Short mmCIF file of C-alpha atoms in Angstrom, two decimals:
data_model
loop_
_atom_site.label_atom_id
_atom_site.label_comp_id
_atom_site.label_asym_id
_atom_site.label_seq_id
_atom_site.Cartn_x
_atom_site.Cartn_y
_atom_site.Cartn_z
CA UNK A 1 42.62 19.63 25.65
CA UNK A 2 40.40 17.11 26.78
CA UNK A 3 41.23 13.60 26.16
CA UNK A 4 38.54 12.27 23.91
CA UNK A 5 40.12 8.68 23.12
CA UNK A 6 40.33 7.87 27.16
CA UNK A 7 36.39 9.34 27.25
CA UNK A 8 35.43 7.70 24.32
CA UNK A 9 36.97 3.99 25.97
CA UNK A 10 35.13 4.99 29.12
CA UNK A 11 31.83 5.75 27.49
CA UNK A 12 31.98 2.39 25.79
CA UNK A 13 32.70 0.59 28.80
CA UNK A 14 30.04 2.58 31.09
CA UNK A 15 27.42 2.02 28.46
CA UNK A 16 27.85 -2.19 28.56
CA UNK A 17 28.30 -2.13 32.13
CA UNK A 18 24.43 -0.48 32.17
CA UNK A 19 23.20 -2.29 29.50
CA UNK A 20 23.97 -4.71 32.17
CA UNK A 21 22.04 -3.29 34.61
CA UNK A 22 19.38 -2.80 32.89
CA UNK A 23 18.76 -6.14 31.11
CA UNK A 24 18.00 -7.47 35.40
CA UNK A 25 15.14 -4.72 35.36
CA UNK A 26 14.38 -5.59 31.97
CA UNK A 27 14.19 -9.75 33.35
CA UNK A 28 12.16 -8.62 36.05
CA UNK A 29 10.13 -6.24 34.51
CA UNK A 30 6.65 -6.77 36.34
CA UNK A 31 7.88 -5.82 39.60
CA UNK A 32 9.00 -2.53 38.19
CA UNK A 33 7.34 0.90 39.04
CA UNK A 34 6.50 2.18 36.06
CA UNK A 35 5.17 6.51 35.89
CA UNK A 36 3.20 7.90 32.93
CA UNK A 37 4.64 11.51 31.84
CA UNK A 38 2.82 11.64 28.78
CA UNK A 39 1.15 10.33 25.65
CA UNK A 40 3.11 7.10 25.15
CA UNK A 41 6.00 8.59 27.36
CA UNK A 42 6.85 6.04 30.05
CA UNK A 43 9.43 6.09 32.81
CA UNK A 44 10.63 3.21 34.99
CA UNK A 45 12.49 2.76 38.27
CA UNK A 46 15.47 1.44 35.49
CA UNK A 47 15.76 4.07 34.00
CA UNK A 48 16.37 6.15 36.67
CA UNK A 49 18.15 3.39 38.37
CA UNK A 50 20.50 3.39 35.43
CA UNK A 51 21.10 6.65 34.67
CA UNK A 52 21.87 7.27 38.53
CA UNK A 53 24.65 4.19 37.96
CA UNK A 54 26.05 6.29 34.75
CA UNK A 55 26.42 9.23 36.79
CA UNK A 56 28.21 7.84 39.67
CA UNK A 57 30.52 6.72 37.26
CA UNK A 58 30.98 9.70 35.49
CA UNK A 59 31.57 11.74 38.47
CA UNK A 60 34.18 9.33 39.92
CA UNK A 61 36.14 9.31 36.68
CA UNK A 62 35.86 13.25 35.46
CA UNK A 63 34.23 15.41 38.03
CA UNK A 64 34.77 17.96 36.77
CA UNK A 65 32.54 17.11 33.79
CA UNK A 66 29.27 18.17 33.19
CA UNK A 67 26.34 16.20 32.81
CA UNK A 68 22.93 15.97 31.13
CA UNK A 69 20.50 13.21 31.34
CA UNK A 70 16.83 12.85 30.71
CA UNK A 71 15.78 11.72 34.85
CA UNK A 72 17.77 13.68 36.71
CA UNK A 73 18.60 17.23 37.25
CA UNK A 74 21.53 18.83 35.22
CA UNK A 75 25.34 19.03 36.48
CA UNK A 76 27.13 22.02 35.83
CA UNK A 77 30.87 21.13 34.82
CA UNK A 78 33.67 23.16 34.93
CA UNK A 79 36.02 21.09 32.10
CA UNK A 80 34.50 21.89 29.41
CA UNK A 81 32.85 18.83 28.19
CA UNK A 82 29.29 17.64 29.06
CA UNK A 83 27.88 14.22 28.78
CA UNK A 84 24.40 13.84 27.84
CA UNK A 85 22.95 10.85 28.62
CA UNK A 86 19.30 8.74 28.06
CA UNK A 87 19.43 5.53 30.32
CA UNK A 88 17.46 3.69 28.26
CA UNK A 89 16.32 4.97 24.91
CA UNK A 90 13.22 2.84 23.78
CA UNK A 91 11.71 2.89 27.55
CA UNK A 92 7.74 1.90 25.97
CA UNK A 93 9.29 -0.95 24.50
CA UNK A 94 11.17 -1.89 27.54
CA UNK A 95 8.27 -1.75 29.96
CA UNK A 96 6.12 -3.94 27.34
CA UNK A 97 9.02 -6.42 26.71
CA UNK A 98 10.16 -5.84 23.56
CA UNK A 99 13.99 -6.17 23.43
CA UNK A 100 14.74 -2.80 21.30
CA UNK A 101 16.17 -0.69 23.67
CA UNK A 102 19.37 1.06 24.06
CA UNK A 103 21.74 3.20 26.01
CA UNK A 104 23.22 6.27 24.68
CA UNK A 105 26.19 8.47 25.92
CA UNK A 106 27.03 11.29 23.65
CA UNK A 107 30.48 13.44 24.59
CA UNK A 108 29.88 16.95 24.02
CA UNK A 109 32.72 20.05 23.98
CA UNK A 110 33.05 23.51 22.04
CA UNK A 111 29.09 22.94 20.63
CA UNK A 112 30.11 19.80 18.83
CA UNK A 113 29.28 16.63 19.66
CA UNK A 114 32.83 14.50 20.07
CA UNK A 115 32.08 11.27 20.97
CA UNK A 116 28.67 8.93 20.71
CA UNK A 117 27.98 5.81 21.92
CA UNK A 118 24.61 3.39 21.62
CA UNK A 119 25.02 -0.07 23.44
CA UNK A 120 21.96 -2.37 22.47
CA UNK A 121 22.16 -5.27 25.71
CA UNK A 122 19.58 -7.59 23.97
CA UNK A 123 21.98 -8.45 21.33
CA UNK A 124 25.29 -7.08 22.78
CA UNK A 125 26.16 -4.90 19.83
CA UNK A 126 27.97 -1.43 20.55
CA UNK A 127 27.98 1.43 18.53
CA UNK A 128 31.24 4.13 18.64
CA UNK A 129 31.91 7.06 16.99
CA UNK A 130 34.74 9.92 17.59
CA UNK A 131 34.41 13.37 15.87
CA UNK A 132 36.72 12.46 13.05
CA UNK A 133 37.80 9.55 13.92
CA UNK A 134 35.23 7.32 12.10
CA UNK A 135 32.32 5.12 13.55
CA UNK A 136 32.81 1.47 14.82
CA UNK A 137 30.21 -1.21 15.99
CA UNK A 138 31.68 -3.94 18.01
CA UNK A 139 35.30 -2.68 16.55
CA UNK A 140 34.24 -2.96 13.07
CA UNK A 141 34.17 0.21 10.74
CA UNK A 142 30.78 1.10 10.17
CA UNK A 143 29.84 2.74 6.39
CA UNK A 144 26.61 3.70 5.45
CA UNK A 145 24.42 2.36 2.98
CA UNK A 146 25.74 2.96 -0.78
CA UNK A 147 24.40 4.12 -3.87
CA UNK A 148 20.50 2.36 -2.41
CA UNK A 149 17.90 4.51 -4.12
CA UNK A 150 14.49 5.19 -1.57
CA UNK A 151 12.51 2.97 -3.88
CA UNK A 152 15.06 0.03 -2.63
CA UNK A 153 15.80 1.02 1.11
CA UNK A 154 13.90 1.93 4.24
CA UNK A 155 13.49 5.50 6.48
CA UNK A 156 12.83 5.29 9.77
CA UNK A 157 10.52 8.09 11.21
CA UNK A 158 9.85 9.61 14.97
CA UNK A 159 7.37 11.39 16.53
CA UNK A 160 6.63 11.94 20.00
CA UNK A 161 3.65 13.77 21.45
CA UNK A 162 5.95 17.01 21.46
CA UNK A 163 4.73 17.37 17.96
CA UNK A 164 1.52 17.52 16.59
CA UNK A 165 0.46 13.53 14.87
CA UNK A 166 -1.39 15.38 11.69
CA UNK A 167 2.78 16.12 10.64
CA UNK A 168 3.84 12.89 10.32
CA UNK A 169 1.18 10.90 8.29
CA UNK A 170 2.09 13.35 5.05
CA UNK A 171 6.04 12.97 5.64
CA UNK A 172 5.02 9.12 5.47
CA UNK A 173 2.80 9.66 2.55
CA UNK A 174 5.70 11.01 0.78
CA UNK A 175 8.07 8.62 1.72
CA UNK A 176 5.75 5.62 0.35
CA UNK A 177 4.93 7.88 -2.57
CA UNK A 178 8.47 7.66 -3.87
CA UNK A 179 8.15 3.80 -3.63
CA UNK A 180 10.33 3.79 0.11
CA UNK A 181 9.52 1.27 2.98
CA UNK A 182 8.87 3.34 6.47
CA UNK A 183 9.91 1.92 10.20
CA UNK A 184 9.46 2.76 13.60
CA UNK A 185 11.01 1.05 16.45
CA UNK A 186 10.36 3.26 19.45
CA UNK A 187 13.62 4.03 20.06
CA UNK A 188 15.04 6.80 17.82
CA UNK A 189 18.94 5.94 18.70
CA UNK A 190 18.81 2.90 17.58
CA UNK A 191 17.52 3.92 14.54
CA UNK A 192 19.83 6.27 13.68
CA UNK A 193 22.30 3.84 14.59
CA UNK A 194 20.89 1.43 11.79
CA UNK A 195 21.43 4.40 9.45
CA UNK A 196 25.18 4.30 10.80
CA UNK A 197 25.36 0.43 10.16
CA UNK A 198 23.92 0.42 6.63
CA UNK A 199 20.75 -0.80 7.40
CA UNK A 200 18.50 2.00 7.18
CA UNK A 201 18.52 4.71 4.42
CA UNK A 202 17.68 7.92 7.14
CA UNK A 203 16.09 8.48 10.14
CA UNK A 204 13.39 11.97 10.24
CA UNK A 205 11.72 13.28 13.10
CA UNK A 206 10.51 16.65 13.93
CA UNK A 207 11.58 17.15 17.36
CA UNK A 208 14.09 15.21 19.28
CA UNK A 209 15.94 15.69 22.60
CA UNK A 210 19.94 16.00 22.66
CA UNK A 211 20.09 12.67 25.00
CA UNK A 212 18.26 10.66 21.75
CA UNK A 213 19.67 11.27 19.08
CA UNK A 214 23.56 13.29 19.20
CA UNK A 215 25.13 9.91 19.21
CA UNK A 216 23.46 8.59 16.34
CA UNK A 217 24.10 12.09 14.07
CA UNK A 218 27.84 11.62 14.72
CA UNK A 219 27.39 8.16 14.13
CA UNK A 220 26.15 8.79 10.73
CA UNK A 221 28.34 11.49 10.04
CA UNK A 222 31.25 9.69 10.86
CA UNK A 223 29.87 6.48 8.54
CA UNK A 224 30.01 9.08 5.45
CA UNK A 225 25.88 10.15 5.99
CA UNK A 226 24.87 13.24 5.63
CA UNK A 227 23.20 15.05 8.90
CA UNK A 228 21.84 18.78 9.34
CA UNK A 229 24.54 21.02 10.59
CA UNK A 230 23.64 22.03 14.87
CA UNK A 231 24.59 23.45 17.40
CA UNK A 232 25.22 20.93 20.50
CA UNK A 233 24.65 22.73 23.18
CA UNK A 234 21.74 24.24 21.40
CA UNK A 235 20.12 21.39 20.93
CA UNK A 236 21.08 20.08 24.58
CA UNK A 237 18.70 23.30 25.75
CA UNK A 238 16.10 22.96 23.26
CA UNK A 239 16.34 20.06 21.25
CA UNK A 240 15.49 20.19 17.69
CA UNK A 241 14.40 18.11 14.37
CA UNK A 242 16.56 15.17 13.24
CA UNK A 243 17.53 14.44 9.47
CA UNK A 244 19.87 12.17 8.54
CA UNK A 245 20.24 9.97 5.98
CA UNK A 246 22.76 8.23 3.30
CA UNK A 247 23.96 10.72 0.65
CA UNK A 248 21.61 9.18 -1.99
CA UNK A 249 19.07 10.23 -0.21
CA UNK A 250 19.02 13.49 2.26
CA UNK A 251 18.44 15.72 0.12
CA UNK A 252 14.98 14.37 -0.74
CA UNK A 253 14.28 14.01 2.91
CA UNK A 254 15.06 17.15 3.83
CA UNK A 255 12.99 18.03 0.91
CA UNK A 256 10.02 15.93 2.36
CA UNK A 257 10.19 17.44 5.34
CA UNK A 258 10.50 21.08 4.87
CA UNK A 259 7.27 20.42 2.27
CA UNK A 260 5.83 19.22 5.75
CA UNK A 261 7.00 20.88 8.65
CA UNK A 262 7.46 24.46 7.28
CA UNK A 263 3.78 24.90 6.61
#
């Protein structure tokens, strides 16, 4: 049995201690070396600075864990569990100094994700969820927004050039149709972590990767939202498409969506 409430302490801590890391790249930004991968897909030396920290640590405190990140090469474990990890969710607003940016551990074991954690340096708030266990941010219970109608709330919405752009305009479309505010931040953690908080309504995207956005689902989950049902470890391999929302409104997300993406 692994112990999830010792992991879950660790992942907290690990996740400030890079957040402190990564606010001295993020102060000295313009010396960093910055690669292109993609269409508005950016990598610094940070992140792979700082997911090369979160390793080390990981390995000196459960090696026998295995680990996933988005720079680096997996780590085949032998316990059991798996951390999957994104250094620094948000990385186009980091490299253009705009201060929403996060770190994200997730804890994954028997294709469920058991422990999530989003630490947002710039204004030191830290998300915390364990599989039934309930969601915390900065030690405070988190509960999802209640009873908010789409005509009187916001939904965040991704997209990354894994999908194709003509997708998303109609899910937005639909979204102001019904009367709903729409947000993007760049960095789809921290939005789903806003669902977790109350602050959004949901967070859609078509495609996400494991290290963006298992966190956040358990987050929600565990603040009484409503997420689609996965497999971890499948989406860890392939990713997958993200809905999540308050229980006022996923069903007409979903809804929205399928309209959308099941052409």
């Amino acid at each position: 049995m692994h112990n999830i409430i010792a992991r879950r302490n660790f992942a907290a801590a690990v996740a400030e201690e890079a957040g402190a890391l990564a606010l001295e790249y993020f102060a000295a930004r313009d010396t960093l070396v910055i690669d292109q991968k993609g269409a508005q897909d950016w990598v610094s030396e940070a992140d792979r600075n700082v997911e090369t920290f979160i390793r080390q640590r990981i390995m000196n405190s459960f090696p026998d864990d295995g680990i996933y990140g988005e720079e680096h090469a997996e780590k085949a474990g032998s316990s059991g569990f798996d951390w999957v990890i994104d250094p620094i969710d948000g990385t186009t607003n980091f490299v253009n100094g705009i201060p929403a940016w996060t770190i994200v551990l997730a804890g994954v074991s028997d294709s469920q994700t058991q422990v999530g954690v989003i630490f947002e340096p710039n204004v030191g708030e830290t998300y915390v969820a364990v599989r039934g266990e309930g969601a915390t941010l900065n030690g405070h219970a988190m509960q999802v927004a209640s009873s908010v109608e789409l005509a009187s709330g916001t939904v965040s919405i991704g997209y990354s050039n894994r999908v194709e752009a003509s997708k998303v305009v109609p899910v937005i479309a639909a979204l102001i149709e019904r009367g709903a505010l729409y947000h993007r931040n760049a960095s789809g953690a921290l939005s789903l972590a806003y669902v977790a908080a109350g602050r959004l309504l949901g967070y859609i995207e078509e495609h996400m990767n494991a290290w963006d956005c298992l966190a956040g689902q358990l987050m929600i989950a565990e603040a009484g939202g409503e997420i689609e049902d996965q497999d971890a470890d499948g989406m860890i391999r392939d990713g997958g498409r993200v809905i999540a929302g308050t229980p006022a409104v996923f069903e007409t997300l979903k809804m929205i969506c399928d309209d959308v993406w099941n052409e």
